[in-house]
PDB file of C-alpha atoms in Angstrom:
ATOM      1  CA  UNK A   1      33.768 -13.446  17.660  1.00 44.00           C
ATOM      2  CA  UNK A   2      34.216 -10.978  20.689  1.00 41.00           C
ATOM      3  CA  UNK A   3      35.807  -8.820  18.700  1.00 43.00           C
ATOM      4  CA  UNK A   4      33.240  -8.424  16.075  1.00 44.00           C
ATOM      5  CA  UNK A   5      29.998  -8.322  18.477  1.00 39.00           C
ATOM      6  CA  UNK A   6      32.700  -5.479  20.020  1.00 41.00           C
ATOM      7  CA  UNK A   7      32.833  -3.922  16.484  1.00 43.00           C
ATOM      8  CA  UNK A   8      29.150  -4.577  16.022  1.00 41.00           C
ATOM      9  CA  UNK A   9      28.265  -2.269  19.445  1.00 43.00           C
ATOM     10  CA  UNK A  10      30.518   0.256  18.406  1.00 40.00           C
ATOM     11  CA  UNK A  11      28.376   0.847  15.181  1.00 43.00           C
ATOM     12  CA  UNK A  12      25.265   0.736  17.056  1.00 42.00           C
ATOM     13  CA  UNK A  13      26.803   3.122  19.417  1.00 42.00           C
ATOM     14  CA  UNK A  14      27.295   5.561  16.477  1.00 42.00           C
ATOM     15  CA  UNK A  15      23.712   5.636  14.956  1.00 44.00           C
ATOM     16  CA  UNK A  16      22.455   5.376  18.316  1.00 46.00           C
ATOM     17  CA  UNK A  17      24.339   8.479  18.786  1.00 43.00           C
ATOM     18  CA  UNK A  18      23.213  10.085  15.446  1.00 41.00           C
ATOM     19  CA  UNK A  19      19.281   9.052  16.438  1.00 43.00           C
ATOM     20  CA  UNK A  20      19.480  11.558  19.365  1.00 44.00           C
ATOM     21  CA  UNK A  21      19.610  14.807  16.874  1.00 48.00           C
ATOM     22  CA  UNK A  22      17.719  17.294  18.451  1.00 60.00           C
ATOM     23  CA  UNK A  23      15.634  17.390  15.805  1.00 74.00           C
ATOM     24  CA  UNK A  24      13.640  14.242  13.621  1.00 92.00           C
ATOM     25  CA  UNK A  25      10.292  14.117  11.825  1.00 96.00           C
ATOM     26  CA  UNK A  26       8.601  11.320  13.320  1.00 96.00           C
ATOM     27  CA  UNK A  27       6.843   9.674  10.246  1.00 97.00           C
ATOM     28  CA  UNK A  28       4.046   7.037  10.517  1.00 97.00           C
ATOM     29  CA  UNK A  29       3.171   5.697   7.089  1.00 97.00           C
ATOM     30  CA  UNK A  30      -0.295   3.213   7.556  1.00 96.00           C
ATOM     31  CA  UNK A  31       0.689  -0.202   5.414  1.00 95.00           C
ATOM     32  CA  UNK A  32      -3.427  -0.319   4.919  1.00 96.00           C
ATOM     33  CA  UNK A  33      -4.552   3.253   4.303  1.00 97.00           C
ATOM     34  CA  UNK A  34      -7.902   3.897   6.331  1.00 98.00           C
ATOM     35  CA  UNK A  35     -10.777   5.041   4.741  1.00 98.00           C
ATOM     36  CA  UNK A  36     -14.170   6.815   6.323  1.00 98.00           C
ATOM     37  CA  UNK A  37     -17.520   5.293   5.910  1.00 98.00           C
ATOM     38  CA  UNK A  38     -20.565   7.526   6.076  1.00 98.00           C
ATOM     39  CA  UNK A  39     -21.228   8.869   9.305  1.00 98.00           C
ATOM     40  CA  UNK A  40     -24.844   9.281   9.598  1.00 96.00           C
ATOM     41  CA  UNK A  41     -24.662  11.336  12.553  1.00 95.00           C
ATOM     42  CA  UNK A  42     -22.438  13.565  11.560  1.00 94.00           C
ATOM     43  CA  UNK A  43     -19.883  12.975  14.074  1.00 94.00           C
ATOM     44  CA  UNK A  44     -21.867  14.504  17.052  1.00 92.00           C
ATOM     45  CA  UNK A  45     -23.247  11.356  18.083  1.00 93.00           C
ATOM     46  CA  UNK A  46     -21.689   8.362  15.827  1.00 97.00           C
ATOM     47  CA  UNK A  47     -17.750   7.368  16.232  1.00 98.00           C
ATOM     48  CA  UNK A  48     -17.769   6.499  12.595  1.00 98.00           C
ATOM     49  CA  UNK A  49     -14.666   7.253  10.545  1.00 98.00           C
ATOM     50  CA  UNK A  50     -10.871   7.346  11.297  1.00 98.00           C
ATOM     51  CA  UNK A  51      -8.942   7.807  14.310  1.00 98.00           C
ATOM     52  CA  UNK A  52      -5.449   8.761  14.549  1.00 98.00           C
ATOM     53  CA  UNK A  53      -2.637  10.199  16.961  1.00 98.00           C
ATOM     54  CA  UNK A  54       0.796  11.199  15.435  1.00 98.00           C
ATOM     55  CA  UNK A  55       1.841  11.480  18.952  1.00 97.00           C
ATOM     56  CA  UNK A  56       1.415   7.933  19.803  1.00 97.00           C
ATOM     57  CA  UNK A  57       1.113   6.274  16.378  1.00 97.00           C
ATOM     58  CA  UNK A  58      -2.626   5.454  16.770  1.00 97.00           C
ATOM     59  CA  UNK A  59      -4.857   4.972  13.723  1.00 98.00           C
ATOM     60  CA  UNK A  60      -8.233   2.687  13.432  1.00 98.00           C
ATOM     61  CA  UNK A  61     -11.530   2.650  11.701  1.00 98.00           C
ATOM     62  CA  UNK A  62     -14.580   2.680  14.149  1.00 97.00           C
ATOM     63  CA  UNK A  63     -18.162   2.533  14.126  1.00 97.00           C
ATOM     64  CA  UNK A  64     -20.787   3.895  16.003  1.00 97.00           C
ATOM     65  CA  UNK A  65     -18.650   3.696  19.671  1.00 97.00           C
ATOM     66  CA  UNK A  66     -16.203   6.180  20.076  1.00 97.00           C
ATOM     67  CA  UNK A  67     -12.666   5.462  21.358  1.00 97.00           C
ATOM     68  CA  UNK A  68     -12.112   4.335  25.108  1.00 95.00           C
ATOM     69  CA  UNK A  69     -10.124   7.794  25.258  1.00 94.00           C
ATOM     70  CA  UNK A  70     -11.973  10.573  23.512  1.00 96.00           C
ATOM     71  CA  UNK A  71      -9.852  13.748  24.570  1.00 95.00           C
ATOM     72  CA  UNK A  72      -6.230  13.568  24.467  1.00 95.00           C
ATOM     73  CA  UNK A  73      -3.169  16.291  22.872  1.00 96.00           C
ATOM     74  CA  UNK A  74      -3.004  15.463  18.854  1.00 97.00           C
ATOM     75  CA  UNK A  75      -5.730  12.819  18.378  1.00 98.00           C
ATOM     76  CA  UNK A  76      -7.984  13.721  15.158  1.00 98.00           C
ATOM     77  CA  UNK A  77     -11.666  12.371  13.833  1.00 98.00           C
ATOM     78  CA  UNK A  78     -11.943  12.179  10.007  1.00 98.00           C
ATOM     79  CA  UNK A  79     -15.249  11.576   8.974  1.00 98.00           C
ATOM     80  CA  UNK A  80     -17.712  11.820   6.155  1.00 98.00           C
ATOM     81  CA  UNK A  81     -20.815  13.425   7.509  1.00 98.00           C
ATOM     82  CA  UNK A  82     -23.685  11.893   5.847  1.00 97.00           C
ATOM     83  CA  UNK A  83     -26.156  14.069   7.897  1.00 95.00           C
ATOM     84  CA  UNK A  84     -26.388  16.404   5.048  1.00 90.00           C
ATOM     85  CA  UNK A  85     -27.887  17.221   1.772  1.00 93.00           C
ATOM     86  CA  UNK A  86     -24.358  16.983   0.761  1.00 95.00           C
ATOM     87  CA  UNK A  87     -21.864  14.382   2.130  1.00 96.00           C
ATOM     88  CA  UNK A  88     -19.104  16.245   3.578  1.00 97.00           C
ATOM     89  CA  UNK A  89     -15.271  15.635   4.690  1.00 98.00           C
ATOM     90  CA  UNK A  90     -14.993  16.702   8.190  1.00 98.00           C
ATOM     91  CA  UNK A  91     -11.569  16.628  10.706  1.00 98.00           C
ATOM     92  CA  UNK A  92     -12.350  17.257  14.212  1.00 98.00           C
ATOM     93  CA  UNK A  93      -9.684  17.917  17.015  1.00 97.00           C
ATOM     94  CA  UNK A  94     -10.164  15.712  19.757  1.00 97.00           C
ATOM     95  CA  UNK A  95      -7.074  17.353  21.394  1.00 95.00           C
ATOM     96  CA  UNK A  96      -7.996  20.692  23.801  1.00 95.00           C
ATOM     97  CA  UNK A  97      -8.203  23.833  21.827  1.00 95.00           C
ATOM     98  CA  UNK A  98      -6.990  25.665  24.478  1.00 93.00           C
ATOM     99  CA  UNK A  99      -3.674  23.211  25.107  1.00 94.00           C
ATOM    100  CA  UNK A 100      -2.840  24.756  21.245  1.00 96.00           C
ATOM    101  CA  UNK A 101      -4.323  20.977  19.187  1.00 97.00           C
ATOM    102  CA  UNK A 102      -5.868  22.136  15.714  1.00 97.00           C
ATOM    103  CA  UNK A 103      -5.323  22.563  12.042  1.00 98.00           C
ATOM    104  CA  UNK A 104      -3.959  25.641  10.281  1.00 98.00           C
ATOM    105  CA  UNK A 105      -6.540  27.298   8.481  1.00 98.00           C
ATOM    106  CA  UNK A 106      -6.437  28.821   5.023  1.00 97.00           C
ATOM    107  CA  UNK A 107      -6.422  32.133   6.007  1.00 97.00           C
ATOM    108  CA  UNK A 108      -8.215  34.308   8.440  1.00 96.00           C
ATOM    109  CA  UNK A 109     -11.275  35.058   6.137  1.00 96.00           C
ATOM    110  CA  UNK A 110     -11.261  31.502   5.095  1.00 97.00           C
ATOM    111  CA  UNK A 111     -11.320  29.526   8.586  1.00 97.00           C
ATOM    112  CA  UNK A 112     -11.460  25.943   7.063  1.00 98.00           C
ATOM    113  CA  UNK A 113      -8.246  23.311   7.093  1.00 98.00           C
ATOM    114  CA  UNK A 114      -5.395  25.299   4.552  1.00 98.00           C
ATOM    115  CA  UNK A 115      -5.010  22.488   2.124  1.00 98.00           C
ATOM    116  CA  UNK A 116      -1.052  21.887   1.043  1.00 98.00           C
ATOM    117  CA  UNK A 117       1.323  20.018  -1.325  1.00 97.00           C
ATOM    118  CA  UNK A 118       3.931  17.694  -1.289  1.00 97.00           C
ATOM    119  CA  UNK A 119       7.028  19.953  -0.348  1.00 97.00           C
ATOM    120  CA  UNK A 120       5.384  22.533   1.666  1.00 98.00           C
ATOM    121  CA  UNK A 121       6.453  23.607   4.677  1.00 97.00           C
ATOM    122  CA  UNK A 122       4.061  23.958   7.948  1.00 98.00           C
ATOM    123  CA  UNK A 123       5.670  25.807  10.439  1.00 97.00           C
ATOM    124  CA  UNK A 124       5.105  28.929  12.282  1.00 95.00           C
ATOM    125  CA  UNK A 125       3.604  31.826   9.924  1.00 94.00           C
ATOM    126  CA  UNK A 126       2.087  29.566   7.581  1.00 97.00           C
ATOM    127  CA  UNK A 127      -1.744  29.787   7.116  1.00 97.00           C
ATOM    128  CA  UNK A 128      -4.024  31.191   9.916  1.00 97.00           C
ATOM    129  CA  UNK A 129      -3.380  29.492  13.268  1.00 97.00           C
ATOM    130  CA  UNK A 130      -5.957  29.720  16.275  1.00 96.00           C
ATOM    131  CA  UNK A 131      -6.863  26.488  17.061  1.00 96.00           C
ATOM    132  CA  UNK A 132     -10.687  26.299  17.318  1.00 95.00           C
ATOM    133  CA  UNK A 133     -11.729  29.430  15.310  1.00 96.00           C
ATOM    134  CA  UNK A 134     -12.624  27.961  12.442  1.00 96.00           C
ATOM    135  CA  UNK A 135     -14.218  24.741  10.987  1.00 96.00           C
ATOM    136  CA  UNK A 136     -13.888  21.423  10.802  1.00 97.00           C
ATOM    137  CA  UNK A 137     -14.708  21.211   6.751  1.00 98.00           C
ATOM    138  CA  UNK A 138     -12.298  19.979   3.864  1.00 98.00           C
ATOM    139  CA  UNK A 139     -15.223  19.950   1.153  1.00 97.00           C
ATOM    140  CA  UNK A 140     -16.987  19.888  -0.530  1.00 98.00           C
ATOM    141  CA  UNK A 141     -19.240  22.953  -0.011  1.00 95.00           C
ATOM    142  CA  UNK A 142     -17.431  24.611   2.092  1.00 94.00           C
ATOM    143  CA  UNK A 143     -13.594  23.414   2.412  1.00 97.00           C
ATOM    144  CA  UNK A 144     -10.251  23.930   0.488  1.00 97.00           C
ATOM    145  CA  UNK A 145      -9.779  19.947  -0.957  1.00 98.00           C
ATOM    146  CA  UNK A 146     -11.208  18.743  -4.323  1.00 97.00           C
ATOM    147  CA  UNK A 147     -10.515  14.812  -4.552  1.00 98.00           C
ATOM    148  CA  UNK A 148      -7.136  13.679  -4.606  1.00 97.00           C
ATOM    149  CA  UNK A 149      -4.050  13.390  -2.488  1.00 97.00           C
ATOM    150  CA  UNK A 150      -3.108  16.000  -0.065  1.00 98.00           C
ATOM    151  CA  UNK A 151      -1.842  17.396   3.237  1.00 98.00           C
ATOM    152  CA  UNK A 152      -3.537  18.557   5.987  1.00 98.00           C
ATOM    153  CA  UNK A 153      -1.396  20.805   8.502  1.00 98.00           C
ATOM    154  CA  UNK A 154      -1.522  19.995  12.512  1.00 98.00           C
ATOM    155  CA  UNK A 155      -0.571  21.590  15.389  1.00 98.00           C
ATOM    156  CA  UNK A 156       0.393  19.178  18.581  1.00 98.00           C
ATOM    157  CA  UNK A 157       0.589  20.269  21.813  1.00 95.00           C
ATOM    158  CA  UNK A 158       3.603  18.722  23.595  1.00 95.00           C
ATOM    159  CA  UNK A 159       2.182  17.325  26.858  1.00 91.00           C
ATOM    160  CA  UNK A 160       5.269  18.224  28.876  1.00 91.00           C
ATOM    161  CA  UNK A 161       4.815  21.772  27.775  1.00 89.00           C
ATOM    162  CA  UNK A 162       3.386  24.244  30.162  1.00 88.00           C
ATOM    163  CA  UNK A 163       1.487  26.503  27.687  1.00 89.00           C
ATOM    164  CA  UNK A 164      -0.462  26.579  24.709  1.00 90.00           C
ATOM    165  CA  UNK A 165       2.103  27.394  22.853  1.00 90.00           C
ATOM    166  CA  UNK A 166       4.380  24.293  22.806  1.00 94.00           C
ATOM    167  CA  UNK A 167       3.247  22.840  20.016  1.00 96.00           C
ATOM    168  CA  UNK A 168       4.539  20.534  17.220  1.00 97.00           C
ATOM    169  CA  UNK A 169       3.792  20.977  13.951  1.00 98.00           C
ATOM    170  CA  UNK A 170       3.055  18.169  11.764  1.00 98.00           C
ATOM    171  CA  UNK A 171       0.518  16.780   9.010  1.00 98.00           C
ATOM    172  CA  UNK A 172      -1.843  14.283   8.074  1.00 98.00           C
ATOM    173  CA  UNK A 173      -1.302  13.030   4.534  1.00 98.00           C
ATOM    174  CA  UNK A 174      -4.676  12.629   2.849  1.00 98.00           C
ATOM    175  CA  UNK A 175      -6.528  11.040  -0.158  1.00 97.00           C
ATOM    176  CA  UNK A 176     -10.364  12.585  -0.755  1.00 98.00           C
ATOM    177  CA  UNK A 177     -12.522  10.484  -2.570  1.00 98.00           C
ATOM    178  CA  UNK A 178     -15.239  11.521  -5.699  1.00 97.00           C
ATOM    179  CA  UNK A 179     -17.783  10.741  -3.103  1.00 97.00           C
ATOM    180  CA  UNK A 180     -15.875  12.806  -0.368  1.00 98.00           C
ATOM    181  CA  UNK A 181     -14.712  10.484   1.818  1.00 98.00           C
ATOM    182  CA  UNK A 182     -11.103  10.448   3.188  1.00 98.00           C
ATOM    183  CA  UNK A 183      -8.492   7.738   3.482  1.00 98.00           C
ATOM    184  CA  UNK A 184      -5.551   8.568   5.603  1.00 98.00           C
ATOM    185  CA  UNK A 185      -2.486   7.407   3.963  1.00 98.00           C
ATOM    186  CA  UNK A 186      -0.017   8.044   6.626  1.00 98.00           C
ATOM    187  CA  UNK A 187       0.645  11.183   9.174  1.00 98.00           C
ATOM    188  CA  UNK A 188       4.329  12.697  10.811  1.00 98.00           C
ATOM    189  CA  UNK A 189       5.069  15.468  13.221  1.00 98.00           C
ATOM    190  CA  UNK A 190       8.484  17.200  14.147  1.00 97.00           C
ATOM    191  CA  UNK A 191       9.418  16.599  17.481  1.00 96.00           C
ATOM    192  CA  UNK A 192      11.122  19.630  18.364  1.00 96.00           C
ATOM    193  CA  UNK A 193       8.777  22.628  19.637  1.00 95.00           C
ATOM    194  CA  UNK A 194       7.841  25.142  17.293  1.00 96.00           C
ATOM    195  CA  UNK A 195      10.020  23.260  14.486  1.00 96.00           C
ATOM    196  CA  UNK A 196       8.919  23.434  10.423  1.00 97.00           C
ATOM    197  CA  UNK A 197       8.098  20.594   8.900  1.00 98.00           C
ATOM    198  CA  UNK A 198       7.492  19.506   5.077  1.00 97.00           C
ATOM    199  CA  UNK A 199       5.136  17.564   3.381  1.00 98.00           C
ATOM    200  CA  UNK A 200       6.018  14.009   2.200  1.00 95.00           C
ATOM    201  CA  UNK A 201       5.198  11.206   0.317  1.00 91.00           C
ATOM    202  CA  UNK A 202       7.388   9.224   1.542  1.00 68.00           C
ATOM    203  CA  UNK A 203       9.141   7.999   4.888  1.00 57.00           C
ATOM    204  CA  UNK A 204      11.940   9.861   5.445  1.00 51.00           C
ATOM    205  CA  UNK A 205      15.444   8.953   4.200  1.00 47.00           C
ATOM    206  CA  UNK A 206      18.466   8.522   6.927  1.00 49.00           C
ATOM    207  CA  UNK A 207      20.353  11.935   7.413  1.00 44.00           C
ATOM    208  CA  UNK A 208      23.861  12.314   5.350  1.00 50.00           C
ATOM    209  CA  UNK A 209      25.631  12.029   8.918  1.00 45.00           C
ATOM    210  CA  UNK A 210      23.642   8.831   9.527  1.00 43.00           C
ATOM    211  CA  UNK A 211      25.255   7.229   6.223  1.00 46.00           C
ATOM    212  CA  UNK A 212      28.543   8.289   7.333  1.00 50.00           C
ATOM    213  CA  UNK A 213      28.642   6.872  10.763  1.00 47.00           C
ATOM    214  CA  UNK A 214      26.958   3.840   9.276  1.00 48.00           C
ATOM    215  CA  UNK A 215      29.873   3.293   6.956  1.00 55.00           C
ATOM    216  CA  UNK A 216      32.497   3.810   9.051  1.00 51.00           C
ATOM    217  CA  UNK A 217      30.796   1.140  11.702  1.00 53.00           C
ATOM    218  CA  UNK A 218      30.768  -1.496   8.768  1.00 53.00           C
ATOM    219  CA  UNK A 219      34.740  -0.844   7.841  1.00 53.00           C
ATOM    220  CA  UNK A 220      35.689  -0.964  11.380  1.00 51.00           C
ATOM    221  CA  UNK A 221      33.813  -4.673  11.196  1.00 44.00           C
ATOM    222  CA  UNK A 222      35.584  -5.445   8.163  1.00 56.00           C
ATOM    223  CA  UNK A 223      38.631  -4.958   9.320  1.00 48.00           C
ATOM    224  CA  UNK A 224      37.841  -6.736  12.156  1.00 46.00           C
ATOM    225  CA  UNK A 225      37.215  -9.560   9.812  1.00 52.00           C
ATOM    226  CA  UNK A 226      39.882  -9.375   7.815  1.00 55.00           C
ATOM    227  CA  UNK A 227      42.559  -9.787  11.033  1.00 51.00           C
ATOM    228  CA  UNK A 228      40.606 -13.008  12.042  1.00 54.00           C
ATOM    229  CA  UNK A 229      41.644 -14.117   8.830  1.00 55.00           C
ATOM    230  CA  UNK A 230      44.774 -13.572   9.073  1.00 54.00           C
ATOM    231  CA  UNK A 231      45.366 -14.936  12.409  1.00 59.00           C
ATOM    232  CA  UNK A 232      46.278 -11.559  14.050  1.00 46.00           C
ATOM    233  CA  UNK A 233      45.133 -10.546  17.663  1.00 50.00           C
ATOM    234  CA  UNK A 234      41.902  -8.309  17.475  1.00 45.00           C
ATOM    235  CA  UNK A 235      44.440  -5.565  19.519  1.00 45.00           C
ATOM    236  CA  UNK A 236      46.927  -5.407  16.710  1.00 40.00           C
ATOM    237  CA  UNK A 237      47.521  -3.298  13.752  1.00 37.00           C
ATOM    238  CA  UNK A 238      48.865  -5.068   9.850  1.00 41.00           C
ATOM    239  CA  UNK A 239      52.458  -3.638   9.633  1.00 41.00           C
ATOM    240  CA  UNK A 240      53.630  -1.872   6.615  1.00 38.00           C
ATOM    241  CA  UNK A 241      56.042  -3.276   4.300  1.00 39.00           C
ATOM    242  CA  UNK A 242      59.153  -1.042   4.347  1.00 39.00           C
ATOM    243  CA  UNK A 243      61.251   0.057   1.204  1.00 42.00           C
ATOM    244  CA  UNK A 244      64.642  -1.427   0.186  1.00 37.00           C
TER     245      UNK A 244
END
């Protein structure tokens, strides 16, 4: 028994070793997607709509109140803002513009959220990136998403950083209703400063080196196994059988 809760360790040791890449996409997938309700103020004065942090893993649906902590590095507000003629999608930064928290922007003539695809890559370069310059819509009158599923790039500012400039990238991964509303389906960042990152649907899979320390844990256990069976001391190695 020692010598398998040994063996056991040993494999823990090895993906605990693997976990400490210097780079991982941190990947929060929401088992009940979050949806907006009209926001009748239109998000000036009324908390209502969808909260969310990649940098902590927050996410809620709130009315009227707004959160106990309003400002903080790479909290968002979706919203639909039901203050107009025309409901309209709306993400707000709650994060400091000036500590580098925003969206990318389509381009520099078109200062609302870029919208991307599953596969594309946010990163440095990509779209038009000044946090606060632009606007807060997605559409319908004035934004970049029709209804349907989508991505919305973020920048993060790292709080240990010491300038606006260390930033994760990461996204928010989006479904926009008929009626414009938005339900956040789940939302990831790369932890590594100034690091790409690509849109996915799903969490993501377990690096090739992670399958490969994995498996060599669980054959070091079977072995381990195997010489209980046999009645051999855990130290100990089967002999070979020599040739006449």
């Amino acid at each position: 028994m020692r010598a398998r809760i040994a063996s056991l360790a040993f494999c823990a040791a090895l993906l605990g070793a693997s976990g400490t890449a210097p780079a991982a996409v941190v990947y929060t997938p929401l088992a009940v997607p979050l949806t907006t309700a009209p926001n009748p103020g239109g998000g000036c004065c009324d908390g209502t709509g969808v909260w969310f942090n990649p940098l902590t893993g927050y996410a809620e649906t709130r009315g009227y109140l707004f959160p106990g902590t309003l400002f903080e590095d790479g909290k968002f507000f979706l919203l639909l803002d039901a203050s107009q003629p025309t409901p309209e999608a709306l993400i707000y930064t709650q994060g400091f513009f000036s500590r580098g928290n925003g969206v990318i922007y389509a381009s520099s003539t078109n200062l609302n959220p870029a919208y991307f695809g599953a596969g594309a890559t946010i990163g440095a370069g990509v779209g038009f990136q000044s946090p606060g310059a632009g606007y807060a819509d997605l559409g319908p009158v004035f934004g970049n998403f029709a209804p349907g599923r989508g991505f919305i790039g973020l920048t993060l500012r790292d709080p240990s950083g010491a300038s606006a400039s260390d930033v994760f990238y990461g996204f928010a991964d989006v479904t926009i209703g008929k009626d414009y509303s938005i339900t956040l389906n789940a939302f990831a960042y790369e932890n590594v400063r100034g690091a790409s990152i690509t849109t996915t649907l799903a969490a993501p899979v377990p690096e090739p080196a992670s399958w490969g320390l994995l498996g060599l844990g669980l054959a070091a256990v079977g072995l381990v196994s195997r010489r209980q069976r046999a009645g051999m001391p855990p130290g100990t190695l089967p002999r070979t059988r020599r040739s006449r």
